[in-house]
């Protein structure tokens, strides 16, 4: 009986140790060298809303001052997803009215005129967070540098020159590259400063020379936007298991299984006698917890069941002492966590098994004491019934 119980306790501890070995909330190496857990497809989504001021190049635009060529109001909206802390894609839409300057034919006419053109662009971007790529991942990092490249499609549907409007209906492929500087305002909101260069071929009237040749066109854009994060934002790092440590646990389990196999060969008509408890003998058990958790897992309920059955058949006071491991969390946080763990076990004993609260003595040590040499084993509540 005692051996079987020990096997169950060690098996549950082995399962928790394996899970704990895979969790690492504070990666110590660059994010691109770290393995992150896969989350739901709806997690790590974001929406960007803002405005880009644009300026045109080519044709006769370069004959004017920069301030005269700026298109101040070009709204933009984008939706995207981070697949890991350093790589994302987004679909971005922008559009409005842009102006450019040209001359009447012949092209040596010194009189410039301005044309106003309604346009819209949809583009697909690939984004790389350089800070998260080269540095250890931190969800609450304030500043990010994010270059991006992409391709898209543009449409110009109307041009107005010298108060004369002409439907243009021109589609064009676009290519662009840029840089986004991202600053965290809160867990869900970021402020972005963004600049980009876009090449296209809208074939605007002011870009046509005397002989009808068509110039290429480049537009630069710069502006600000807000990012709103949707779903789960943070990523969870996974640390590879320690093969030597897992092998040692497997060896212990195999040895206990072999011992249980020998015990099972006892005759059926020779039941084990009930243990006789004497003064000073301690009946104990443990409940192990996951990292940063005060919830009792299903595979630990058997341990509480054993101590509850003893309490129901005896009048002893049950002592519960909560602990937390020293290598994670602060002493203040661990102290409160160990209290919550002890109270979780006490709640099960009183509510599920009907043991009176005045027969349960609760205390907690946080990480001030470490009952086990193995760090992860100290995420525990130790239960005792002393005579």
Coordinates of C-alpha atoms in Angstrom, one line a residue:
X1 CA 0.0 0.0 0.0
X2 CA 2.7 2.5 1.0
X3 CA 4.7 1.6 -2.1
X4 CA 1.7 2.1 -4.4
X5 CA 1.0 5.4 -2.8
X6 CA 4.6 6.5 -3.3
X7 CA 4.4 5.5 -7.0
X8 CA 1.3 7.6 -7.5
X9 CA 2.9 10.6 -5.8
X10 CA 6.1 10.3 -7.8
X11 CA 4.2 9.9 -11.0
X12 CA 2.3 13.1 -10.4
X13 CA 5.4 14.9 -9.5
X14 CA 7.1 13.6 -12.7
X15 CA 4.3 15.0 -14.8
X16 CA 4.5 18.4 -13.1
X17 CA 8.2 18.5 -13.4
X18 CA 8.0 17.8 -17.2
X19 CA 5.5 20.7 -17.6
X20 CA 7.6 23.0 -15.5
X21 CA 10.7 22.2 -17.5
X22 CA 8.9 23.4 -20.6
X23 CA 7.9 26.8 -19.1
X24 CA 10.1 29.8 -19.1
X25 CA 8.5 33.2 -18.5
X26 CA 11.8 35.1 -18.7
X27 CA 13.9 33.9 -21.8
X28 CA 17.6 34.6 -21.4
X29 CA 18.5 34.3 -25.1
X30 CA 17.6 36.1 -28.3
X31 CA 14.0 35.6 -29.3
X32 CA 14.9 34.0 -32.7
X33 CA 16.8 31.3 -30.7
X34 CA 13.9 30.7 -28.4
X35 CA 11.0 28.2 -29.0
X36 CA 7.6 29.7 -28.3
X37 CA 4.3 27.8 -27.8
X38 CA 1.7 27.8 -30.5
X39 CA -1.4 29.8 -29.6
X40 CA -4.9 30.1 -31.1
X41 CA -5.1 31.5 -34.6
X42 CA -7.1 34.5 -33.2
X43 CA -4.3 35.5 -30.7
X44 CA -1.6 38.1 -31.4
X45 CA -3.8 40.0 -33.8
X46 CA -3.7 43.8 -34.1
X47 CA -5.4 46.8 -35.8
X48 CA -3.6 50.0 -36.8
X49 CA -5.4 53.3 -37.4
X50 CA -3.7 56.5 -38.4
X51 CA -2.7 59.1 -41.0
X52 CA 0.2 59.4 -43.5
X53 CA 1.4 62.6 -45.0
X54 CA 2.7 61.9 -48.5
X55 CA 5.0 63.7 -50.9
X56 CA 5.5 62.9 -54.6
X57 CA 8.8 62.7 -56.7
X58 CA 9.4 62.6 -60.4
X59 CA 7.9 64.7 -63.2
X60 CA 8.1 68.4 -62.3
X61 CA 7.3 68.0 -58.6
X62 CA 11.0 68.5 -57.7
X63 CA 10.8 72.1 -59.0
X64 CA 8.7 73.1 -56.0
X65 CA 9.5 73.4 -52.3
X66 CA 8.8 70.3 -50.1
X67 CA 6.1 72.1 -48.2
X68 CA 4.1 72.8 -51.4
X69 CA 4.1 69.1 -52.4
X70 CA 2.9 67.6 -49.1
X71 CA -0.5 65.8 -49.0
X72 CA -1.3 66.1 -45.3
X73 CA -4.5 63.9 -45.0
X74 CA -4.0 60.3 -46.2
X75 CA -5.9 58.0 -43.7
X76 CA -4.7 54.5 -43.3
X77 CA -6.0 51.3 -41.6
X78 CA -4.3 48.0 -41.2
X79 CA -4.9 44.6 -39.7
X80 CA -2.2 42.1 -39.0
X81 CA -0.9 39.3 -36.8
X82 CA 2.4 38.5 -35.0
X83 CA 3.3 34.8 -35.6
X84 CA 6.1 35.1 -33.0
X85 CA 7.7 38.0 -31.1
X86 CA 9.7 39.2 -34.1
X87 CA 7.7 38.4 -37.3
X88 CA 4.3 39.7 -38.5
X89 CA 2.3 40.3 -41.6
X90 CA -0.3 42.9 -42.2
X91 CA -2.8 44.1 -44.8
X92 CA -2.8 47.9 -45.1
X93 CA -5.2 50.3 -46.9
X94 CA -4.5 54.0 -47.5
X95 CA -6.0 56.6 -49.8
X96 CA -7.2 60.1 -50.3
X97 CA -6.3 63.0 -52.5
X98 CA -2.7 63.7 -53.6
X99 CA -1.4 66.5 -55.7
X100 CA 1.5 66.8 -58.2
X101 CA 2.8 69.5 -60.5
X102 CA 3.4 69.5 -64.2
X103 CA 3.6 71.9 -67.2
X104 CA 1.3 72.4 -70.1
X105 CA 2.6 71.2 -73.4
X106 CA 5.3 71.9 -74.6
X107 CA 7.3 70.8 -71.6
X108 CA 9.5 73.8 -71.7
X109 CA 6.5 75.9 -70.7
X110 CA 7.6 77.5 -67.4
X111 CA 4.1 77.7 -66.0
X112 CA 3.4 74.9 -63.6
X113 CA -0.1 73.7 -62.9
X114 CA -1.3 71.5 -60.0
X115 CA -3.4 68.4 -60.4
X116 CA -5.4 66.7 -57.7
X117 CA -5.9 63.0 -57.9
X118 CA -8.1 60.6 -55.9
X119 CA -6.4 57.3 -55.2
X120 CA -6.4 54.2 -52.9
X121 CA -3.7 51.6 -52.3
X122 CA -4.0 48.1 -50.7
X123 CA -0.7 46.5 -49.7
X124 CA 0.6 43.4 -48.0
X125 CA 3.6 43.8 -45.6
X126 CA 6.1 41.5 -44.0
X127 CA 7.4 43.0 -40.7
X128 CA 10.5 42.2 -38.6
X129 CA 10.9 43.4 -35.0
X130 CA 14.7 43.9 -34.8
X131 CA 14.7 44.5 -31.0
X132 CA 12.8 41.3 -30.3
X133 CA 14.8 39.4 -32.9
X134 CA 18.2 40.1 -31.4
X135 CA 17.3 40.6 -27.7
X136 CA 15.5 38.3 -25.2
X137 CA 11.8 38.6 -25.5
X138 CA 10.0 40.8 -23.0
X139 CA 6.3 41.4 -23.4
X140 CA 6.4 44.8 -21.7
X141 CA 9.3 46.3 -23.7
X142 CA 8.7 50.0 -24.4
X143 CA 10.5 50.6 -27.7
X144 CA 10.6 48.5 -31.0
X145 CA 12.3 49.1 -34.4
X146 CA 10.3 47.4 -37.2
X147 CA 11.4 47.5 -40.8
X148 CA 8.9 46.2 -43.4
X149 CA 8.6 45.5 -47.1
X150 CA 5.7 44.6 -49.3
X151 CA 3.7 44.8 -52.5
X152 CA 0.2 45.9 -53.4
X153 CA -2.3 47.3 -55.8
X154 CA -3.2 51.0 -56.4
X155 CA -6.2 52.6 -58.1
X156 CA -6.6 56.2 -59.3
X157 CA -10.2 57.0 -60.3
X158 CA -10.3 60.8 -60.8
X159 CA -7.9 63.6 -61.7
X160 CA -8.8 67.3 -61.4
X161 CA -6.5 69.8 -63.4
X162 CA -7.3 73.5 -63.6
X163 CA -10.8 72.9 -62.2
X164 CA -11.5 70.2 -64.9
X165 CA -12.3 66.8 -63.6
X166 CA -11.5 63.7 -65.6
X167 CA -12.2 60.1 -64.6
X168 CA -8.9 58.3 -64.8
X169 CA -9.5 54.7 -63.9
X170 CA -5.9 53.6 -63.6
X171 CA -4.8 50.4 -61.8
X172 CA -1.1 49.9 -60.9
X173 CA 1.1 47.4 -59.0
X174 CA 3.0 49.0 -56.1
X175 CA 6.1 48.0 -54.2
X176 CA 7.2 49.7 -51.0
X177 CA 9.6 49.5 -48.0
X178 CA 9.7 51.4 -44.8
X179 CA 10.4 51.6 -41.1
X180 CA 8.1 51.7 -38.1
X181 CA 9.1 52.9 -34.6
X182 CA 6.8 51.5 -32.0
X183 CA 6.3 52.8 -28.4
X184 CA 4.2 51.0 -25.8
X185 CA 1.5 53.2 -24.3
X186 CA -0.3 50.3 -22.4
X187 CA -0.7 46.6 -22.6
X188 CA -3.2 46.9 -25.5
X189 CA -2.2 50.2 -27.2
X190 CA 1.0 51.3 -29.0
X191 CA 2.0 54.6 -30.7
X192 CA 3.7 54.2 -34.1
X193 CA 5.9 56.6 -36.1
X194 CA 6.2 55.3 -39.6
X195 CA 7.8 56.2 -42.9
X196 CA 7.8 54.4 -46.2
X197 CA 8.7 54.7 -49.9
X198 CA 6.3 53.5 -52.5
X199 CA 6.8 53.1 -56.3
X200 CA 3.8 52.9 -58.6
X201 CA 2.7 53.9 -62.1
X202 CA -0.5 55.9 -61.9
X203 CA 0.4 57.7 -65.2
X204 CA -1.0 61.0 -64.0
X205 CA -1.4 63.7 -66.7
X206 CA 1.3 66.0 -65.2
X207 CA 3.8 63.2 -65.8
X208 CA 3.4 63.0 -69.5
X209 CA 6.1 64.7 -71.6
X210 CA 5.7 66.2 -75.0
X211 CA 6.3 63.0 -76.9
X212 CA 4.1 61.0 -74.7
X213 CA 6.7 59.1 -72.8
X214 CA 5.8 58.0 -69.2
X215 CA 8.0 58.6 -66.2
X216 CA 8.0 56.2 -63.3
X217 CA 6.8 57.6 -60.0
X218 CA 7.8 57.4 -56.4
X219 CA 5.9 58.6 -53.3
X220 CA 7.2 58.8 -49.8
X221 CA 4.9 58.8 -46.7
X222 CA 5.4 59.6 -43.1
X223 CA 2.9 59.7 -40.2
X224 CA 1.7 58.4 -36.9
X225 CA -0.8 55.6 -36.0
X226 CA -2.1 53.7 -33.0
X227 CA -1.9 49.9 -32.7
X228 CA -4.7 48.1 -30.8
X229 CA -3.8 44.5 -29.8
X230 CA -6.6 41.9 -30.0
X231 CA -6.7 38.5 -28.2
X232 CA -3.8 37.2 -26.3
X233 CA -0.7 39.4 -26.7
X234 CA 2.1 37.8 -24.8
X235 CA 4.1 34.8 -26.1
X236 CA 5.0 31.9 -23.9
X237 CA 8.6 30.5 -24.2
X238 CA 9.3 26.8 -24.1
X239 CA 12.5 25.5 -22.7
X240 CA 13.8 22.1 -23.9
X241 CA 13.7 19.3 -21.3
X242 CA 16.8 18.3 -19.4
X243 CA 17.3 14.7 -20.7
X244 CA 19.4 13.6 -17.7
X245 CA 16.9 14.9 -15.2
X246 CA 14.0 13.2 -17.0
X247 CA 15.9 9.9 -17.3
X248 CA 16.6 9.9 -13.5
X249 CA 12.8 10.3 -12.8
X250 CA 12.0 7.5 -15.3
X251 CA 14.5 5.2 -13.6
X252 CA 12.9 5.9 -10.2
X253 CA 9.4 5.1 -11.7
X254 CA 10.6 1.9 -13.3
X255 CA 12.2 0.7 -10.0
X256 CA 8.9 1.4 -8.2
X257 CA 6.9 -0.4 -10.8
X258 CA 9.1 -3.4 -10.5
X259 CA 8.6 -3.4 -6.7
X260 CA 4.8 -3.1 -7.1
X261 CA 4.9 -6.0 -9.5
X262 CA 6.5 -8.2 -6.8
X263 CA 3.9 -7.0 -4.2
X264 CA 1.1 -7.9 -6.5
X265 CA 2.1 -11.6 -6.3
X266 CA 1.0 -11.8 -2.7
X267 CA -1.9 -14.3 -2.1
X268 CA -5.3 -12.9 -2.4
X269 CA -6.4 -14.3 1.0
X270 CA -3.6 -12.5 2.8
X271 CA -4.7 -8.9 2.9
X272 CA -2.4 -6.3 4.3
X273 CA -3.1 -5.4 7.9
X274 CA -4.2 -1.9 8.8
X275 CA -1.3 0.1 10.1
X276 CA -1.4 0.8 13.8
X277 CA -0.5 4.4 14.6
X278 CA 1.3 5.0 17.8
X279 CA 2.0 8.2 19.7
X280 CA 4.4 10.4 17.8
X281 CA 3.9 8.7 14.4
X282 CA 3.2 11.2 11.6
X283 CA 0.9 10.5 8.6
X284 CA 1.9 12.8 5.7
X285 CA 1.3 13.5 2.1
X286 CA 2.1 16.3 -0.5
X287 CA 0.3 18.2 -3.2
X288 CA 2.4 19.6 -6.0
X289 CA 1.5 22.7 -8.1
X290 CA 2.3 24.1 -11.5
X291 CA 4.5 27.1 -11.9
X292 CA 2.8 30.3 -10.5
X293 CA -0.4 28.3 -9.8
X294 CA -2.6 27.7 -6.8
X295 CA -5.0 25.4 -8.5
X296 CA -4.9 21.7 -7.5
X297 CA -4.5 19.6 -10.6
X298 CA -6.7 16.5 -11.1
X299 CA -3.7 14.1 -10.7
X300 CA -3.0 15.6 -7.2
X301 CA -6.5 14.9 -5.9
X302 CA -5.6 11.3 -5.0
X303 CA -3.1 12.7 -2.4
X304 CA -5.7 14.9 -0.8
X305 CA -8.1 11.9 -0.8
X306 CA -5.7 9.8 1.2
X307 CA -5.2 12.4 3.9
X308 CA -9.0 13.1 4.0
X309 CA -9.8 9.4 4.5
X310 CA -7.4 9.3 7.4
X311 CA -8.9 12.4 8.9
X312 CA -12.4 11.0 8.6
X313 CA -11.4 7.9 10.5
X314 CA -9.3 9.7 13.2
X315 CA -9.6 12.8 15.3
X316 CA -6.2 14.3 14.6
X317 CA -5.6 17.9 13.5
X318 CA -4.5 18.1 9.9
X319 CA -1.5 20.5 9.4
X320 CA -1.1 22.2 5.9
X321 CA 2.1 24.1 5.1
X322 CA 2.4 25.9 1.8
X323 CA 5.7 26.6 -0.1
X324 CA 6.9 28.2 -3.3
X325 CA 10.1 27.6 -5.3
X326 CA 12.9 30.2 -4.7
X327 CA 14.1 30.5 -8.3
X328 CA 11.0 32.1 -9.7
X329 CA 9.1 35.2 -8.4
X330 CA 9.9 37.6 -5.6
X331 CA 9.9 36.6 -1.9
X332 CA 6.8 38.8 -1.3
X333 CA 4.9 37.3 -4.2
X334 CA 6.0 33.7 -3.3
X335 CA 4.8 34.2 0.3
X336 CA 1.3 35.1 -0.9
X337 CA 1.3 32.3 -3.4
X338 CA 2.2 29.7 -0.8
X339 CA -0.7 31.0 1.3
X340 CA -3.1 30.6 -1.6
X341 CA -1.9 27.0 -2.2
X342 CA -2.4 26.0 1.4
X343 CA -5.9 27.5 1.5
X344 CA -6.8 25.7 -1.8
X345 CA -6.0 22.4 -0.2
X346 CA -7.9 23.3 3.0
X347 CA -11.0 24.3 0.9
X348 CA -11.1 20.9 -0.8
X349 CA -10.8 19.1 2.6
X350 CA -13.7 21.1 4.1
X351 CA -16.0 21.4 1.1
X352 CA -15.5 18.0 -0.7
X353 CA -14.8 15.8 2.3
X354 CA -16.7 17.6 5.1
X355 CA -13.7 17.9 7.5
X356 CA -14.3 20.6 10.0
X357 CA -12.3 23.7 9.6
X358 CA -11.3 23.7 13.2
X359 CA -9.4 20.5 12.6
X360 CA -7.2 22.0 9.9
X361 CA -4.2 24.1 10.8
X362 CA -2.8 26.3 8.0
X363 CA 0.5 28.0 7.6
X364 CA 2.8 29.1 4.8
X365 CA 6.5 29.7 4.3
X366 CA 6.8 31.2 0.8
X367 CA 10.3 30.5 -0.4
X368 CA 12.0 31.2 3.0
X369 CA 12.2 27.4 3.5
X370 CA 12.9 24.9 0.7
X371 CA 11.9 21.4 1.9
X372 CA 13.4 19.8 -1.2
X373 CA 16.7 20.1 -3.0
X374 CA 15.1 20.0 -6.4
X375 CA 13.7 23.5 -7.1
X376 CA 10.5 22.6 -8.9
X377 CA 9.4 20.2 -6.1
X378 CA 9.1 23.1 -3.7
X379 CA 5.9 24.3 -5.4
X380 CA 4.1 22.2 -2.8
X381 CA 1.7 21.9 0.1
X382 CA 2.9 19.4 2.7
X383 CA 0.1 17.8 4.7
X384 CA 0.6 16.1 8.1
X385 CA -1.6 14.5 10.8
X386 CA 0.4 14.1 14.0
X387 CA -0.6 12.0 17.1

